[in-house]
């Protein structure tokens, strides 16, 4: 008999749900036993309903699973890949029943009782779980661009306090769900707007880089863009510190982390990297950083960070948070 912990997946047929399935297939600790989706999918097999868009084949075992209603799942651990408006009511109802819900949705990210986690950065925020009123728990992962900004900024806090951060994102198509943005709108084009995204990046970054109960204090200005890239969000960040900073020190910090935690930071030194098409792997959890430069001012540096929006930006992040929760709750 399997010793892995049973997991249920809500919103199993979307791009994030599909990536969760591929990542859990050989996971040493967790085993996917239940899939749930909308009413229209309930009762069908997963294979009948999903438009499978992954690099690896749909595991036959999962393809044969019957899709359940959201509230019928039994597994103690739940990964939610639901749209935010559905997550808003379903996630606390399941937490109330005692489940541990790890959510990709934005509904509870900014709730002061809910940890918004990048495990390598702010696992101390798990202390917020003691504030939750439910029998179970809700944990959340960041927006799929926030993680590449906050994850790269976190180690740079060792160089001093931030005054202001200017951010431009270039976000892939798979970040918009399936079928997402019509091809007529996106092929050969760039759309300089994604609803709600700029505020999410701004607020979530300050929550993640702050103390558990107090957001970090610095300015953030964000412009987001949807670009015709399949997977991989790129973030260009210019960081103004409160005191002078040296770009070489930034490179050294990333180089050290890349050695110590290769699943967290990948440092690129080539002048034309990182690139989504060339540098991402299907199960890539790395935050790829490069193009580190001194700004015109002695207190300002710039860098590019990039990563897989469905892996580090969603499914892989949710699984990493469940792993972290497992250590915390032991
Ligand atoms: P999505 O289009 O937001 O969600 C699709 C899934 O939700 C499908 O399984 C769908 O089931 C289910 N669903 C839709 N309406 C439902 C309802 N009324 N009741 C129950 N289930 C319902 O797809 P996604 O892109 O995979 O995103 C999932 C969540 O993760 C979203 O909250 C999104 O914002 C967040 N997120 C996405 C990314 C990304 O890069 N895509 C990154 C980070 C976070 P049916 O097939 O039955 O319709």
PDB file of N, CA and C and ligand atoms in Angstrom, residues 9-19 36-42 46 49-51 67-70 80-87 90-91 103-107 109 141-145 172-180 197 200 226 231 233 308-315, ligand 1:
ATOM      1  N   UNK A   9      -7.415  17.538  -6.052  1.00  0.00           N
ATOM      2  CA  UNK A   9      -7.107  18.691  -6.903  1.00  0.00           C
ATOM      3  C   UNK A   9      -8.399  19.319  -7.410  1.00  0.00           C
ATOM      4  N   UNK A  10      -8.603  20.595  -7.055  1.00  0.00           N
ATOM      5  CA  UNK A  10      -9.786  21.339  -7.510  1.00  0.00           C
ATOM      6  C   UNK A  10      -9.402  22.200  -8.712  1.00  0.00           C
ATOM      7  N   UNK A  11     -10.284  22.265  -9.706  1.00  0.00           N
ATOM      8  CA  UNK A  11      -9.927  22.996 -10.928  1.00  0.00           C
ATOM      9  C   UNK A  11      -8.912  22.190 -11.715  1.00  0.00           C
ATOM     10  N   UNK A  12      -9.114  20.864 -11.712  1.00  0.00           N
ATOM     11  CA  UNK A  12      -8.091  19.933 -12.208  1.00  0.00           C
ATOM     12  C   UNK A  12      -7.871  20.008 -13.710  1.00  0.00           C
ATOM     13  N   UNK A  13      -8.871  20.522 -14.455  1.00  0.00           N
ATOM     14  CA  UNK A  13      -8.755  20.472 -15.920  1.00  0.00           C
ATOM     15  C   UNK A  13      -8.043  21.685 -16.533  1.00  0.00           C
ATOM     16  N   UNK A  14      -7.833  22.759 -15.759  1.00  0.00           N
ATOM     17  CA  UNK A  14      -7.167  23.957 -16.290  1.00  0.00           C
ATOM     18  C   UNK A  14      -5.661  23.750 -16.448  1.00  0.00           C
ATOM     19  N   UNK A  15      -4.953  24.723 -17.026  1.00  0.00           N
ATOM     20  CA  UNK A  15      -3.501  24.588 -17.217  1.00  0.00           C
ATOM     21  C   UNK A  15      -2.745  24.358 -15.912  1.00  0.00           C
ATOM     22  N   UNK A  16      -3.165  25.026 -14.833  1.00  0.00           N
ATOM     23  CA  UNK A  16      -2.465  24.842 -13.555  1.00  0.00           C
ATOM     24  C   UNK A  16      -2.741  23.439 -13.023  1.00  0.00           C
ATOM     25  N   UNK A  17      -4.018  23.028 -13.071  1.00  0.00           N
ATOM     26  CA  UNK A  17      -4.373  21.678 -12.620  1.00  0.00           C
ATOM     27  C   UNK A  17      -3.587  20.621 -13.379  1.00  0.00           C
ATOM     28  N   UNK A  18      -3.468  20.790 -14.680  1.00  0.00           N
ATOM     29  CA  UNK A  18      -2.729  19.812 -15.491  1.00  0.00           C
ATOM     30  C   UNK A  18      -1.272  19.727 -15.043  1.00  0.00           C
ATOM     31  N   UNK A  19      -0.704  20.878 -14.732  1.00  0.00           N
ATOM     32  CA  UNK A  19       0.711  20.873 -14.312  1.00  0.00           C
ATOM     33  C   UNK A  19       0.838  20.208 -12.938  1.00  0.00           C
ATOM     34  N   UNK A  36     -11.461  17.347  -9.110  1.00  0.00           N
ATOM     35  CA  UNK A  36     -12.771  18.005  -9.081  1.00  0.00           C
ATOM     36  C   UNK A  36     -12.736  19.191 -10.033  1.00  0.00           C
ATOM     37  N   UNK A  37     -13.897  19.504 -10.596  1.00  0.00           N
ATOM     38  CA  UNK A  37     -13.987  20.647 -11.526  1.00  0.00           C
ATOM     39  C   UNK A  37     -15.420  21.157 -11.515  1.00  0.00           C
ATOM     40  N   UNK A  38     -15.822  21.840 -12.571  1.00  0.00           N
ATOM     41  CA  UNK A  38     -17.151  22.476 -12.575  1.00  0.00           C
ATOM     42  C   UNK A  38     -18.262  21.432 -12.728  1.00  0.00           C
ATOM     43  N   UNK A  39     -19.478  21.880 -12.505  1.00  0.00           N
ATOM     44  CA  UNK A  39     -20.645  20.973 -12.600  1.00  0.00           C
ATOM     45  C   UNK A  39     -20.709  20.257 -13.939  1.00  0.00           C
ATOM     46  N   UNK A  40     -20.343  21.003 -14.994  1.00  0.00           N
ATOM     47  CA  UNK A  40     -20.405  20.420 -16.341  1.00  0.00           C
ATOM     48  C   UNK A  40     -19.469  19.237 -16.511  1.00  0.00           C
ATOM     49  N   UNK A  41     -18.442  19.157 -15.686  1.00  0.00           N
ATOM     50  CA  UNK A  41     -17.458  18.080 -15.812  1.00  0.00           C
ATOM     51  C   UNK A  41     -17.741  16.911 -14.872  1.00  0.00           C
ATOM     52  N   UNK A  42     -18.533  17.171 -13.829  1.00  0.00           N
ATOM     53  CA  UNK A  42     -18.758  16.151 -12.797  1.00  0.00           C
ATOM     54  C   UNK A  42     -19.363  14.883 -13.398  1.00  0.00           C
ATOM     55  N   UNK A  46     -11.778  12.139 -16.163  1.00  0.00           N
ATOM     56  CA  UNK A  46     -10.873  13.265 -16.404  1.00  0.00           C
ATOM     57  C   UNK A  46     -10.441  13.276 -17.876  1.00  0.00           C
ATOM     58  N   UNK A  49     -12.881  14.958 -20.262  1.00  0.00           N
ATOM     59  CA  UNK A  49     -13.141  16.401 -20.145  1.00  0.00           C
ATOM     60  C   UNK A  49     -11.934  17.285 -20.406  1.00  0.00           C
ATOM     61  N   UNK A  50     -10.737  16.760 -20.125  1.00  0.00           N
ATOM     62  CA  UNK A  50      -9.577  17.658 -20.186  1.00  0.00           C
ATOM     63  C   UNK A  50      -9.116  17.881 -21.629  1.00  0.00           C
ATOM     64  N   UNK A  51      -8.664  19.096 -21.910  1.00  0.00           N
ATOM     65  CA  UNK A  51      -7.951  19.364 -23.173  1.00  0.00           C
ATOM     66  C   UNK A  51      -6.476  19.361 -22.782  1.00  0.00           C
ATOM     67  N   UNK A  67     -14.488  12.735 -12.305  1.00  0.00           N
ATOM     68  CA  UNK A  67     -14.423  14.101 -11.768  1.00  0.00           C
ATOM     69  C   UNK A  67     -15.531  14.290 -10.728  1.00  0.00           C
ATOM     70  N   UNK A  68     -15.143  14.793  -9.570  1.00  0.00           N
ATOM     71  CA  UNK A  68     -16.094  14.959  -8.458  1.00  0.00           C
ATOM     72  C   UNK A  68     -16.571  16.404  -8.352  1.00  0.00           C
ATOM     73  N   UNK A  69     -17.708  16.625  -7.671  1.00  0.00           N
ATOM     74  CA  UNK A  69     -18.056  17.997  -7.279  1.00  0.00           C
ATOM     75  C   UNK A  69     -17.022  18.502  -6.262  1.00  0.00           C
ATOM     76  N   UNK A  70     -16.807  19.818  -6.225  1.00  0.00           N
ATOM     77  CA  UNK A  70     -15.750  20.384  -5.372  1.00  0.00           C
ATOM     78  C   UNK A  70     -15.899  19.955  -3.918  1.00  0.00           C
ATOM     79  N   UNK A  80      -5.865  23.768  -4.726  1.00  0.00           N
ATOM     80  CA  UNK A  80      -6.931  24.452  -5.456  1.00  0.00           C
ATOM     81  C   UNK A  80      -6.347  25.207  -6.645  1.00  0.00           C
ATOM     82  N   UNK A  81      -6.886  24.908  -7.828  1.00  0.00           N
ATOM     83  CA  UNK A  81      -6.533  25.655  -9.045  1.00  0.00           C
ATOM     84  C   UNK A  81      -7.831  26.193  -9.636  1.00  0.00           C
ATOM     85  N   UNK A  82      -8.645  26.759  -8.750  1.00  0.00           N
ATOM     86  CA  UNK A  82      -9.956  27.288  -9.143  1.00  0.00           C
ATOM     87  C   UNK A  82      -9.851  28.751  -9.535  1.00  0.00           C
ATOM     88  N   UNK A  83     -10.775  29.238 -10.366  1.00  0.00           N
ATOM     89  CA  UNK A  83     -10.877  30.688 -10.567  1.00  0.00           C
ATOM     90  C   UNK A  83     -11.137  31.354  -9.204  1.00  0.00           C
ATOM     91  N   UNK A  84     -10.661  32.589  -9.052  1.00  0.00           N
ATOM     92  CA  UNK A  84     -10.703  33.238  -7.733  1.00  0.00           C
ATOM     93  C   UNK A  84     -12.123  33.375  -7.178  1.00  0.00           C
ATOM     94  N   UNK A  85     -13.095  33.670  -8.042  1.00  0.00           N
ATOM     95  CA  UNK A  85     -14.454  33.881  -7.507  1.00  0.00           C
ATOM     96  C   UNK A  85     -15.045  32.595  -6.937  1.00  0.00           C
ATOM     97  N   UNK A  86     -14.681  31.461  -7.508  1.00  0.00           N
ATOM     98  CA  UNK A  86     -15.165  30.172  -6.973  1.00  0.00           C
ATOM     99  C   UNK A  86     -14.381  29.832  -5.696  1.00  0.00           C
ATOM    100  N   UNK A  87     -13.079  30.094  -5.741  1.00  0.00           N
ATOM    101  CA  UNK A  87     -12.226  29.813  -4.570  1.00  0.00           C
ATOM    102  C   UNK A  87     -12.702  30.585  -3.336  1.00  0.00           C
ATOM    103  N   UNK A  90     -15.483  28.380  -1.797  1.00  0.00           N
ATOM    104  CA  UNK A  90     -15.211  26.941  -1.643  1.00  0.00           C
ATOM    105  C   UNK A  90     -14.024  26.686  -0.691  1.00  0.00           C
ATOM    106  N   UNK A  91     -12.979  27.498  -0.796  1.00  0.00           N
ATOM    107  CA  UNK A  91     -11.778  27.211   0.005  1.00  0.00           C
ATOM    108  C   UNK A  91     -12.039  27.311   1.516  1.00  0.00           C
ATOM    109  N   UNK A 103      -3.736  27.049  -2.138  1.00  0.00           N
ATOM    110  CA  UNK A 103      -4.436  27.651  -3.265  1.00  0.00           C
ATOM    111  C   UNK A 103      -3.542  28.428  -4.219  1.00  0.00           C
ATOM    112  N   UNK A 104      -3.822  28.220  -5.504  1.00  0.00           N
ATOM    113  CA  UNK A 104      -3.209  29.024  -6.572  1.00  0.00           C
ATOM    114  C   UNK A 104      -4.020  30.285  -6.848  1.00  0.00           C
ATOM    115  N   UNK A 105      -5.232  30.346  -6.331  1.00  0.00           N
ATOM    116  CA  UNK A 105      -6.123  31.468  -6.640  1.00  0.00           C
ATOM    117  C   UNK A 105      -5.759  32.691  -5.791  1.00  0.00           C
ATOM    118  N   UNK A 106      -6.214  33.846  -6.256  1.00  0.00           N
ATOM    119  CA  UNK A 106      -5.831  35.088  -5.559  1.00  0.00           C
ATOM    120  C   UNK A 106      -6.764  35.421  -4.385  1.00  0.00           C
ATOM    121  N   UNK A 107      -7.875  34.668  -4.241  1.00  0.00           N
ATOM    122  CA  UNK A 107      -8.938  35.083  -3.310  1.00  0.00           C
ATOM    123  C   UNK A 107      -8.436  35.384  -1.894  1.00  0.00           C
ATOM    124  N   UNK A 109      -4.998  35.525  -0.870  1.00  0.00           N
ATOM    125  CA  UNK A 109      -3.567  35.859  -0.750  1.00  0.00           C
ATOM    126  C   UNK A 109      -3.318  37.027   0.185  1.00  0.00           C
ATOM    127  N   UNK A 141      -0.108  30.565  -2.719  1.00  0.00           N
ATOM    128  CA  UNK A 141       1.136  30.900  -3.424  1.00  0.00           C
ATOM    129  C   UNK A 141       0.931  32.221  -4.167  1.00  0.00           C
ATOM    130  N   UNK A 142       2.022  32.909  -4.507  1.00  0.00           N
ATOM    131  CA  UNK A 142       1.894  34.239  -5.115  1.00  0.00           C
ATOM    132  C   UNK A 142       1.440  34.190  -6.567  1.00  0.00           C
ATOM    133  N   UNK A 143       0.999  35.332  -7.026  1.00  0.00           N
ATOM    134  CA  UNK A 143       0.735  35.569  -8.449  1.00  0.00           C
ATOM    135  C   UNK A 143       1.967  35.136  -9.258  1.00  0.00           C
ATOM    136  N   UNK A 144       1.713  34.698 -10.490  1.00  0.00           N
ATOM    137  CA  UNK A 144       2.769  34.082 -11.294  1.00  0.00           C
ATOM    138  C   UNK A 144       3.830  35.066 -11.793  1.00  0.00           C
ATOM    139  N   UNK A 145       3.648  36.371 -11.629  1.00  0.00           N
ATOM    140  CA  UNK A 145       4.763  37.307 -11.860  1.00  0.00           C
ATOM    141  C   UNK A 145       5.368  37.737 -10.535  1.00  0.00           C
ATOM    142  N   UNK A 172       3.427  35.303 -20.288  1.00  0.00           N
ATOM    143  CA  UNK A 172       3.107  34.297 -21.303  1.00  0.00           C
ATOM    144  C   UNK A 172       1.611  34.023 -21.391  1.00  0.00           C
ATOM    145  N   UNK A 173       1.259  33.434 -22.511  1.00  0.00           N
ATOM    146  CA  UNK A 173      -0.130  33.094 -22.825  1.00  0.00           C
ATOM    147  C   UNK A 173      -0.733  32.114 -21.814  1.00  0.00           C
ATOM    148  N   UNK A 174       0.047  31.131 -21.371  1.00  0.00           N
ATOM    149  CA  UNK A 174      -0.515  30.101 -20.476  1.00  0.00           C
ATOM    150  C   UNK A 174      -0.872  30.674 -19.114  1.00  0.00           C
ATOM    151  N   UNK A 175      -0.465  31.908 -18.846  1.00  0.00           N
ATOM    152  CA  UNK A 175      -0.871  32.573 -17.609  1.00  0.00           C
ATOM    153  C   UNK A 175      -2.320  33.015 -17.651  1.00  0.00           C
ATOM    154  N   UNK A 176      -2.934  32.976 -18.817  1.00  0.00           N
ATOM    155  CA  UNK A 176      -4.319  33.450 -18.968  1.00  0.00           C
ATOM    156  C   UNK A 176      -5.322  32.309 -19.002  1.00  0.00           C
ATOM    157  N   UNK A 177      -4.932  31.108 -18.558  1.00  0.00           N
ATOM    158  CA  UNK A 177      -5.839  29.969 -18.606  1.00  0.00           C
ATOM    159  C   UNK A 177      -6.000  29.467 -20.033  1.00  0.00           C
ATOM    160  N   UNK A 178      -6.926  28.493 -20.237  1.00  0.00           N
ATOM    161  CA  UNK A 178      -7.161  27.963 -21.584  1.00  0.00           C
ATOM    162  C   UNK A 178      -8.619  28.140 -21.964  1.00  0.00           C
ATOM    163  N   UNK A 179      -8.973  28.646 -23.133  1.00  0.00           N
ATOM    164  CA  UNK A 179      -8.101  28.970 -24.269  1.00  0.00           C
ATOM    165  C   UNK A 179      -7.411  30.318 -24.140  1.00  0.00           C
ATOM    166  N   UNK A 180      -7.710  31.105 -23.128  1.00  0.00           N
ATOM    167  CA  UNK A 180      -6.958  32.337 -22.893  1.00  0.00           C
ATOM    168  C   UNK A 180      -7.261  33.440 -23.883  1.00  0.00           C
ATOM    169  N   UNK A 197      -3.736  42.673 -12.375  1.00  0.00           N
ATOM    170  CA  UNK A 197      -2.406  42.091 -12.183  1.00  0.00           C
ATOM    171  C   UNK A 197      -1.415  43.065 -11.530  1.00  0.00           C
ATOM    172  N   UNK A 200      -1.900  43.242  -7.828  1.00  0.00           N
ATOM    173  CA  UNK A 200      -1.475  41.984  -7.182  1.00  0.00           C
ATOM    174  C   UNK A 200       0.040  41.976  -6.995  1.00  0.00           C
ATOM    175  N   UNK A 226       0.848  41.257 -21.747  1.00  0.00           N
ATOM    176  CA  UNK A 226       0.674  39.880 -22.258  1.00  0.00           C
ATOM    177  C   UNK A 226       1.405  39.818 -23.589  1.00  0.00           C
ATOM    178  N   UNK A 231       4.961  29.681 -22.565  1.00  0.00           N
ATOM    179  CA  UNK A 231       5.177  29.578 -21.122  1.00  0.00           C
ATOM    180  C   UNK A 231       6.375  30.448 -20.736  1.00  0.00           C
ATOM    181  N   UNK A 233       7.122  33.768 -17.697  1.00  0.00           N
ATOM    182  CA  UNK A 233       6.942  35.201 -17.462  1.00  0.00           C
ATOM    183  C   UNK A 233       8.314  35.842 -17.219  1.00  0.00           C
ATOM    184  N   UNK A 308       9.003  29.755 -15.062  1.00  0.00           N
ATOM    185  CA  UNK A 308       7.853  29.035 -15.612  1.00  0.00           C
ATOM    186  C   UNK A 308       6.615  29.386 -14.801  1.00  0.00           C
ATOM    187  N   UNK A 309       5.680  30.093 -15.446  1.00  0.00           N
ATOM    188  CA  UNK A 309       4.491  30.565 -14.728  1.00  0.00           C
ATOM    189  C   UNK A 309       3.610  29.436 -14.234  1.00  0.00           C
ATOM    190  N   UNK A 310       3.622  28.284 -14.906  1.00  0.00           N
ATOM    191  CA  UNK A 310       2.769  27.178 -14.451  1.00  0.00           C
ATOM    192  C   UNK A 310       3.465  26.308 -13.411  1.00  0.00           C
ATOM    193  N   UNK A 311       4.793  26.444 -13.283  1.00  0.00           N
ATOM    194  CA  UNK A 311       5.528  25.583 -12.341  1.00  0.00           C
ATOM    195  C   UNK A 311       5.884  26.414 -11.108  1.00  0.00           C
ATOM    196  N   UNK A 312       6.964  27.198 -11.146  1.00  0.00           N
ATOM    197  CA  UNK A 312       7.283  28.047  -9.991  1.00  0.00           C
ATOM    198  C   UNK A 312       6.183  29.085  -9.756  1.00  0.00           C
ATOM    199  N   UNK A 313       5.472  29.457 -10.838  1.00  0.00           N
ATOM    200  CA  UNK A 313       4.424  30.467 -10.694  1.00  0.00           C
ATOM    201  C   UNK A 313       3.082  29.907 -10.275  1.00  0.00           C
ATOM    202  N   UNK A 314       2.939  28.587 -10.142  1.00  0.00           N
ATOM    203  CA  UNK A 314       1.626  28.025  -9.784  1.00  0.00           C
ATOM    204  C   UNK A 314       1.778  26.616  -9.202  1.00  0.00           C
ATOM    205  N   UNK A 315       1.693  25.581 -10.062  1.00  0.00           N
ATOM    206  CA  UNK A 315       1.575  24.199  -9.580  1.00  0.00           C
ATOM    207  C   UNK A 315       2.752  23.767  -8.704  1.00  0.00           C
TER     208      UNK A 315
HETATM  209  P1  LIG B   1      -8.795  28.644 -14.914  1.00  0.00           P
HETATM  210  O1  LIG B   1      -9.345  28.826 -16.264  1.00  0.00           O
HETATM  211  O2  LIG B   1      -8.762  29.813 -14.013  1.00  0.00           O
HETATM  212  O3  LIG B   1      -9.575  27.474 -14.132  1.00  0.00           O
HETATM  213  C1  LIG B   1      -9.982  26.350 -14.795  1.00  0.00           C
HETATM  214  C2  LIG B   1     -10.467  25.253 -13.830  1.00  0.00           C
HETATM  215  O4  LIG B   1     -11.472  25.736 -12.931  1.00  0.00           O
HETATM  216  C3  LIG B   1     -11.077  24.125 -14.606  1.00  0.00           C
HETATM  217  O5  LIG B   1     -10.771  22.894 -13.966  1.00  0.00           O
HETATM  218  C4  LIG B   1     -12.579  24.396 -14.507  1.00  0.00           C
HETATM  219  O6  LIG B   1     -13.353  23.209 -14.626  1.00  0.00           O
HETATM  220  C5  LIG B   1     -12.651  24.935 -13.082  1.00  0.00           C
HETATM  221  N1  LIG B   1     -13.853  25.763 -12.903  1.00  0.00           N
HETATM  222  C6  LIG B   1     -14.226  26.848 -13.634  1.00  0.00           C
HETATM  223  N2  LIG B   1     -15.412  27.318 -13.169  1.00  0.00           N
HETATM  224  C7  LIG B   1     -15.784  26.515 -12.154  1.00  0.00           C
HETATM  225  C8  LIG B   1     -16.895  26.464 -11.302  1.00  0.00           C
HETATM  226  N3  LIG B   1     -17.903  27.342 -11.402  1.00  0.00           N
HETATM  227  N4  LIG B   1     -16.955  25.493 -10.348  1.00  0.00           N
HETATM  228  C9  LIG B   1     -15.965  24.583 -10.246  1.00  0.00           C
HETATM  229  N5  LIG B   1     -14.853  24.571 -11.041  1.00  0.00           N
HETATM  230  C10 LIG B   1     -14.777  25.520 -11.981  1.00  0.00           C
HETATM  231  O7  LIG B   1      -7.395  27.983 -15.155  1.00  0.00           O
HETATM  232  P2  LIG B   1      -5.860  28.127 -14.652  1.00  0.00           P
HETATM  233  O8  LIG B   1      -5.133  29.048 -15.557  1.00  0.00           O
HETATM  234  O9  LIG B   1      -5.437  26.715 -14.520  1.00  0.00           O
HETATM  235  O10 LIG B   1      -5.852  28.860 -13.234  1.00  0.00           O
HETATM  236  C11 LIG B   1      -6.294  28.284 -12.036  1.00  0.00           C
HETATM  237  C12 LIG B   1      -6.133  29.290 -10.894  1.00  0.00           C
HETATM  238  O11 LIG B   1      -4.736  29.528 -10.689  1.00  0.00           O
HETATM  239  C13 LIG B   1      -6.751  30.680 -11.169  1.00  0.00           C
HETATM  240  O12 LIG B   1      -7.224  31.215  -9.970  1.00  0.00           O
HETATM  241  C14 LIG B   1      -5.569  31.479 -11.695  1.00  0.00           C
HETATM  242  O13 LIG B   1      -5.725  32.864 -11.520  1.00  0.00           O
HETATM  243  C15 LIG B   1      -4.441  30.921 -10.840  1.00  0.00           C
HETATM  244  N6  LIG B   1      -3.102  31.017 -11.396  1.00  0.00           N
HETATM  245  C16 LIG B   1      -2.878  30.732 -12.703  1.00  0.00           C
HETATM  246  C17 LIG B   1      -1.574  30.782 -13.192  1.00  0.00           C
HETATM  247  C18 LIG B   1      -1.248  30.494 -14.628  1.00  0.00           C
HETATM  248  O14 LIG B   1      -0.068  30.707 -15.011  1.00  0.00           O
HETATM  249  N7  LIG B   1      -2.198  30.011 -15.444  1.00  0.00           N
HETATM  250  C19 LIG B   1      -0.531  31.101 -12.346  1.00  0.00           C
HETATM  251  C20 LIG B   1      -0.792  31.376 -11.014  1.00  0.00           C
HETATM  252  C21 LIG B   1      -2.082  31.313 -10.555  1.00  0.00           C
HETATM  253  P3  LIG B   1     -14.116  22.812 -15.989  1.00  0.00           P
HETATM  254  O15 LIG B   1     -13.091  22.226 -16.915  1.00  0.00           O
HETATM  255  O16 LIG B   1     -15.120  21.806 -15.536  1.00  0.00           O
HETATM  256  O17 LIG B   1     -14.735  24.073 -16.530  1.00  0.00           O
END
